[in-house]
Amino acid sequence: VGGGSTKPTSDRTAPKLTMKLPFHVGGQYYTIAGMTEPGATVFINDEEVDVESNGTFQKLVALNKLGPNSIVIKAVDAAGNQTVQSQSVIVEE
């Protein structure tokens, strides 16, 4: 009985995206971590990141440029709504 789309068309709310401060691991490496709504897809600098079932995620990012670097984090929910944030870090020699 009944079929229909698995994507709710009424969802127009962008997913929540809460970021922790970037954690400097050493050199040009930073751990980027945060939380979004469960089921959302997260991209850090256009690379897809694994999201846990509770919505948390974490990724080690290597920045190749000395000085200020911008890291763009994007969360996209199943309905296609998206939230974008950016964080800046400074890579020193």
Short mmCIF file of N, CA and C in Angstrom, two decimals:
data_model
loop_
_atom_site.label_atom_id
_atom_site.label_comp_id
_atom_site.label_asym_id
_atom_site.label_seq_id
_atom_site.Cartn_x
_atom_site.Cartn_y
_atom_site.Cartn_z
N VAL A 1 0.85 -1.19 0.00
CA VAL A 1 0.00 0.00 0.00
C VAL A 1 0.88 1.24 0.00
N GLY A 2 0.61 2.12 -0.92
CA GLY A 2 1.31 3.41 -0.96
C GLY A 2 2.78 3.23 -1.31
N GLY A 3 3.34 4.21 -1.89
CA GLY A 3 4.75 4.20 -2.23
C GLY A 3 5.27 5.58 -1.96
N GLY A 4 5.76 6.20 -3.00
CA GLY A 4 6.13 7.59 -2.88
C GLY A 4 7.60 7.78 -2.66
N SER A 5 7.96 9.00 -2.54
CA SER A 5 9.37 9.37 -2.41
C SER A 5 9.87 9.12 -1.00
N THR A 6 11.13 8.75 -0.90
CA THR A 6 11.73 8.57 0.42
C THR A 6 12.26 9.89 0.95
N LYS A 7 12.34 10.91 0.10
CA LYS A 7 12.83 12.22 0.54
C LYS A 7 11.64 13.10 0.88
N PRO A 8 11.60 13.60 2.12
CA PRO A 8 10.49 14.49 2.47
C PRO A 8 10.64 15.84 1.76
N THR A 9 9.59 16.22 1.04
CA THR A 9 9.66 17.48 0.32
C THR A 9 9.39 18.67 1.24
N SER A 10 8.83 18.40 2.43
CA SER A 10 8.51 19.50 3.33
C SER A 10 9.71 19.96 4.14
N ASP A 11 10.82 19.22 4.10
CA ASP A 11 12.01 19.59 4.87
C ASP A 11 12.75 20.71 4.15
N ARG A 12 12.62 21.91 4.66
CA ARG A 12 13.33 23.05 4.11
C ARG A 12 14.31 23.63 5.12
N THR A 13 14.52 22.90 6.21
CA THR A 13 15.39 23.38 7.27
C THR A 13 16.81 22.90 7.04
N ALA A 14 17.75 23.82 7.02
CA ALA A 14 19.15 23.45 6.84
C ALA A 14 19.62 22.65 8.05
N PRO A 15 20.52 21.69 7.83
CA PRO A 15 20.99 20.88 8.96
C PRO A 15 21.83 21.72 9.92
N LYS A 16 21.72 21.35 11.19
CA LYS A 16 22.53 21.98 12.23
C LYS A 16 23.99 21.60 11.99
N LEU A 17 24.90 22.55 12.20
CA LEU A 17 26.33 22.27 12.05
C LEU A 17 27.06 22.99 13.17
N THR A 18 27.56 22.21 14.11
CA THR A 18 28.29 22.77 15.25
C THR A 18 29.74 22.34 15.15
N MET A 19 30.64 23.30 15.14
CA MET A 19 32.05 23.00 14.96
C MET A 19 32.84 23.18 16.25
N LYS A 20 33.83 22.31 16.44
CA LYS A 20 34.83 22.52 17.48
C LYS A 20 35.95 23.34 16.86
N LEU A 21 36.77 23.97 17.68
CA LEU A 21 37.92 24.69 17.15
C LEU A 21 38.87 23.70 16.50
N PRO A 22 39.49 24.08 15.38
CA PRO A 22 40.47 23.18 14.74
C PRO A 22 41.57 22.84 15.74
N PHE A 23 41.94 21.57 15.79
CA PHE A 23 42.98 21.10 16.70
C PHE A 23 44.27 20.89 15.92
N HIS A 24 45.31 21.63 16.31
CA HIS A 24 46.59 21.53 15.61
C HIS A 24 47.31 20.27 16.06
N VAL A 25 47.50 19.34 15.15
CA VAL A 25 48.15 18.07 15.45
C VAL A 25 49.67 18.23 15.37
N GLY A 26 50.12 19.06 14.43
CA GLY A 26 51.54 19.28 14.22
C GLY A 26 51.79 19.61 12.76
N GLY A 27 52.78 20.45 12.50
CA GLY A 27 53.08 20.81 11.12
C GLY A 27 51.87 21.43 10.46
N GLN A 28 51.52 20.91 9.27
CA GLN A 28 50.37 21.45 8.55
C GLN A 28 49.09 20.65 8.81
N TYR A 29 49.09 19.79 9.84
CA TYR A 29 47.95 18.91 10.09
C TYR A 29 47.03 19.45 11.19
N TYR A 30 45.74 19.45 10.87
CA TYR A 30 44.73 19.87 11.83
C TYR A 30 43.61 18.84 11.84
N THR A 31 43.05 18.59 13.03
CA THR A 31 41.86 17.76 13.13
C THR A 31 40.66 18.69 13.15
N ILE A 32 39.73 18.46 12.24
CA ILE A 32 38.50 19.23 12.15
C ILE A 32 37.39 18.31 12.65
N ALA A 33 36.63 18.79 13.62
CA ALA A 33 35.59 17.95 14.21
C ALA A 33 34.35 18.78 14.49
N GLY A 34 33.21 18.10 14.53
CA GLY A 34 31.97 18.79 14.84
C GLY A 34 30.81 17.83 14.86
N MET A 35 29.61 18.41 14.77
CA MET A 35 28.39 17.61 14.84
C MET A 35 27.34 18.21 13.91
N THR A 36 26.58 17.32 13.27
CA THR A 36 25.47 17.75 12.42
C THR A 36 24.29 16.84 12.72
N GLU A 37 23.20 17.00 11.97
CA GLU A 37 22.06 16.12 12.23
C GLU A 37 22.37 14.73 11.70
N PRO A 38 21.95 13.69 12.43
CA PRO A 38 22.18 12.32 11.96
C PRO A 38 21.59 12.12 10.57
N GLY A 39 22.35 11.45 9.71
CA GLY A 39 21.90 11.20 8.34
C GLY A 39 22.38 12.23 7.34
N ALA A 40 22.93 13.35 7.82
CA ALA A 40 23.44 14.37 6.90
C ALA A 40 24.80 13.93 6.37
N THR A 41 25.18 14.48 5.22
CA THR A 41 26.50 14.24 4.63
C THR A 41 27.35 15.47 4.88
N VAL A 42 28.61 15.25 5.28
CA VAL A 42 29.50 16.36 5.57
C VAL A 42 30.68 16.34 4.61
N PHE A 43 31.06 17.52 4.13
CA PHE A 43 32.22 17.69 3.28
C PHE A 43 33.15 18.69 3.94
N ILE A 44 34.43 18.38 3.97
CA ILE A 44 35.44 19.33 4.45
C ILE A 44 36.36 19.59 3.27
N ASN A 45 36.41 20.85 2.83
CA ASN A 45 37.16 21.24 1.62
C ASN A 45 36.81 20.31 0.46
N ASP A 46 35.52 20.08 0.25
CA ASP A 46 34.96 19.28 -0.85
C ASP A 46 35.29 17.79 -0.78
N GLU A 47 35.81 17.31 0.37
CA GLU A 47 36.03 15.87 0.55
C GLU A 47 34.99 15.34 1.52
N GLU A 48 34.29 14.28 1.11
CA GLU A 48 33.26 13.70 1.97
C GLU A 48 33.89 13.09 3.22
N VAL A 49 33.22 13.27 4.34
CA VAL A 49 33.71 12.82 5.64
C VAL A 49 32.71 11.81 6.20
N ASP A 50 33.20 10.78 6.88
CA ASP A 50 32.31 9.83 7.54
C ASP A 50 31.62 10.51 8.71
N VAL A 51 30.29 10.33 8.79
CA VAL A 51 29.50 10.89 9.89
C VAL A 51 28.97 9.72 10.71
N GLU A 52 29.19 9.77 12.02
CA GLU A 52 28.71 8.71 12.90
C GLU A 52 27.17 8.76 12.97
N SER A 53 26.57 7.69 13.50
CA SER A 53 25.11 7.63 13.56
C SER A 53 24.52 8.71 14.45
N ASN A 54 25.31 9.25 15.38
CA ASN A 54 24.80 10.33 16.25
C ASN A 54 25.07 11.72 15.67
N GLY A 55 25.70 11.78 14.47
CA GLY A 55 25.92 13.06 13.81
C GLY A 55 27.31 13.64 14.00
N THR A 56 28.16 13.00 14.81
CA THR A 56 29.50 13.55 15.00
C THR A 56 30.42 13.14 13.85
N PHE A 57 31.42 13.97 13.60
CA PHE A 57 32.38 13.68 12.55
C PHE A 57 33.73 14.27 12.92
N GLN A 58 34.77 13.74 12.28
CA GLN A 58 36.13 14.21 12.53
C GLN A 58 36.99 13.82 11.34
N LYS A 59 37.91 14.72 10.95
CA LYS A 59 38.80 14.41 9.84
C LYS A 59 40.14 15.11 10.06
N LEU A 60 41.21 14.42 9.72
CA LEU A 60 42.54 15.01 9.74
C LEU A 60 42.75 15.69 8.39
N VAL A 61 43.08 16.98 8.42
CA VAL A 61 43.24 17.77 7.20
C VAL A 61 44.69 18.23 7.11
N ALA A 62 45.29 18.06 5.93
CA ALA A 62 46.65 18.57 5.68
C ALA A 62 46.53 19.84 4.85
N LEU A 63 47.12 20.91 5.34
CA LEU A 63 47.08 22.19 4.64
C LEU A 63 48.46 22.45 4.04
N ASN A 64 48.51 22.72 2.76
CA ASN A 64 49.78 22.82 2.06
C ASN A 64 50.33 24.23 1.96
N LYS A 65 49.56 25.21 2.42
CA LYS A 65 49.96 26.60 2.24
C LYS A 65 50.38 27.20 3.58
N LEU A 66 51.54 27.86 3.62
CA LEU A 66 51.94 28.57 4.83
C LEU A 66 51.07 29.81 4.99
N GLY A 67 50.88 30.21 6.24
CA GLY A 67 50.07 31.38 6.52
C GLY A 67 48.61 31.00 6.72
N PRO A 68 47.71 31.97 6.52
CA PRO A 68 46.29 31.71 6.76
C PRO A 68 45.70 30.73 5.74
N ASN A 69 44.92 29.80 6.23
CA ASN A 69 44.21 28.83 5.40
C ASN A 69 42.75 28.83 5.83
N SER A 70 41.87 28.74 4.86
CA SER A 70 40.45 28.65 5.14
C SER A 70 40.00 27.21 4.92
N ILE A 71 39.26 26.69 5.89
CA ILE A 71 38.73 25.33 5.79
C ILE A 71 37.21 25.47 5.70
N VAL A 72 36.62 24.91 4.64
CA VAL A 72 35.19 25.03 4.42
C VAL A 72 34.51 23.71 4.79
N ILE A 73 33.52 23.80 5.69
CA ILE A 73 32.78 22.63 6.15
C ILE A 73 31.34 22.79 5.68
N LYS A 74 30.82 21.75 5.01
CA LYS A 74 29.45 21.81 4.49
C LYS A 74 28.70 20.57 4.93
N ALA A 75 27.50 20.78 5.48
CA ALA A 75 26.61 19.67 5.85
C ALA A 75 25.40 19.73 4.94
N VAL A 76 25.02 18.57 4.36
CA VAL A 76 23.88 18.49 3.45
C VAL A 76 22.95 17.39 3.97
N ASP A 77 21.67 17.74 4.19
CA ASP A 77 20.73 16.71 4.67
C ASP A 77 20.10 15.96 3.50
N ALA A 78 19.28 14.97 3.82
CA ALA A 78 18.69 14.11 2.79
C ALA A 78 17.81 14.88 1.83
N ALA A 79 17.25 16.01 2.25
CA ALA A 79 16.38 16.80 1.38
C ALA A 79 17.17 17.78 0.53
N GLY A 80 18.51 17.81 0.71
CA GLY A 80 19.34 18.69 -0.10
C GLY A 80 19.60 20.05 0.52
N ASN A 81 19.06 20.30 1.71
CA ASN A 81 19.34 21.56 2.40
C ASN A 81 20.79 21.54 2.88
N GLN A 82 21.45 22.70 2.87
CA GLN A 82 22.84 22.69 3.30
C GLN A 82 23.18 23.87 4.21
N THR A 83 24.16 23.60 5.06
CA THR A 83 24.72 24.61 5.95
C THR A 83 26.22 24.63 5.67
N VAL A 84 26.79 25.82 5.49
CA VAL A 84 28.21 25.96 5.21
C VAL A 84 28.84 26.85 6.26
N GLN A 85 29.97 26.41 6.79
CA GLN A 85 30.75 27.22 7.72
C GLN A 85 32.20 27.18 7.25
N SER A 86 32.97 28.17 7.66
CA SER A 86 34.40 28.10 7.37
C SER A 86 35.16 28.43 8.63
N GLN A 87 36.34 27.86 8.72
CA GLN A 87 37.23 28.12 9.84
C GLN A 87 38.59 28.48 9.27
N SER A 88 39.28 29.35 9.96
CA SER A 88 40.61 29.75 9.50
C SER A 88 41.66 29.26 10.47
N VAL A 89 42.75 28.79 9.92
CA VAL A 89 43.91 28.38 10.73
C VAL A 89 45.14 28.98 10.09
N ILE A 90 46.18 29.14 10.88
CA ILE A 90 47.44 29.67 10.36
C ILE A 90 48.49 28.59 10.43
N VAL A 91 49.06 28.23 9.28
CA VAL A 91 50.10 27.23 9.21
C VAL A 91 51.45 27.96 9.26
N GLU A 92 52.26 27.58 10.25
CA GLU A 92 53.57 28.18 10.40
C GLU A 92 54.64 27.16 10.03
N GLU A 93 55.82 27.65 9.67
CA GLU A 93 56.91 26.75 9.30
C GLU A 93 57.37 25.94 10.50
#
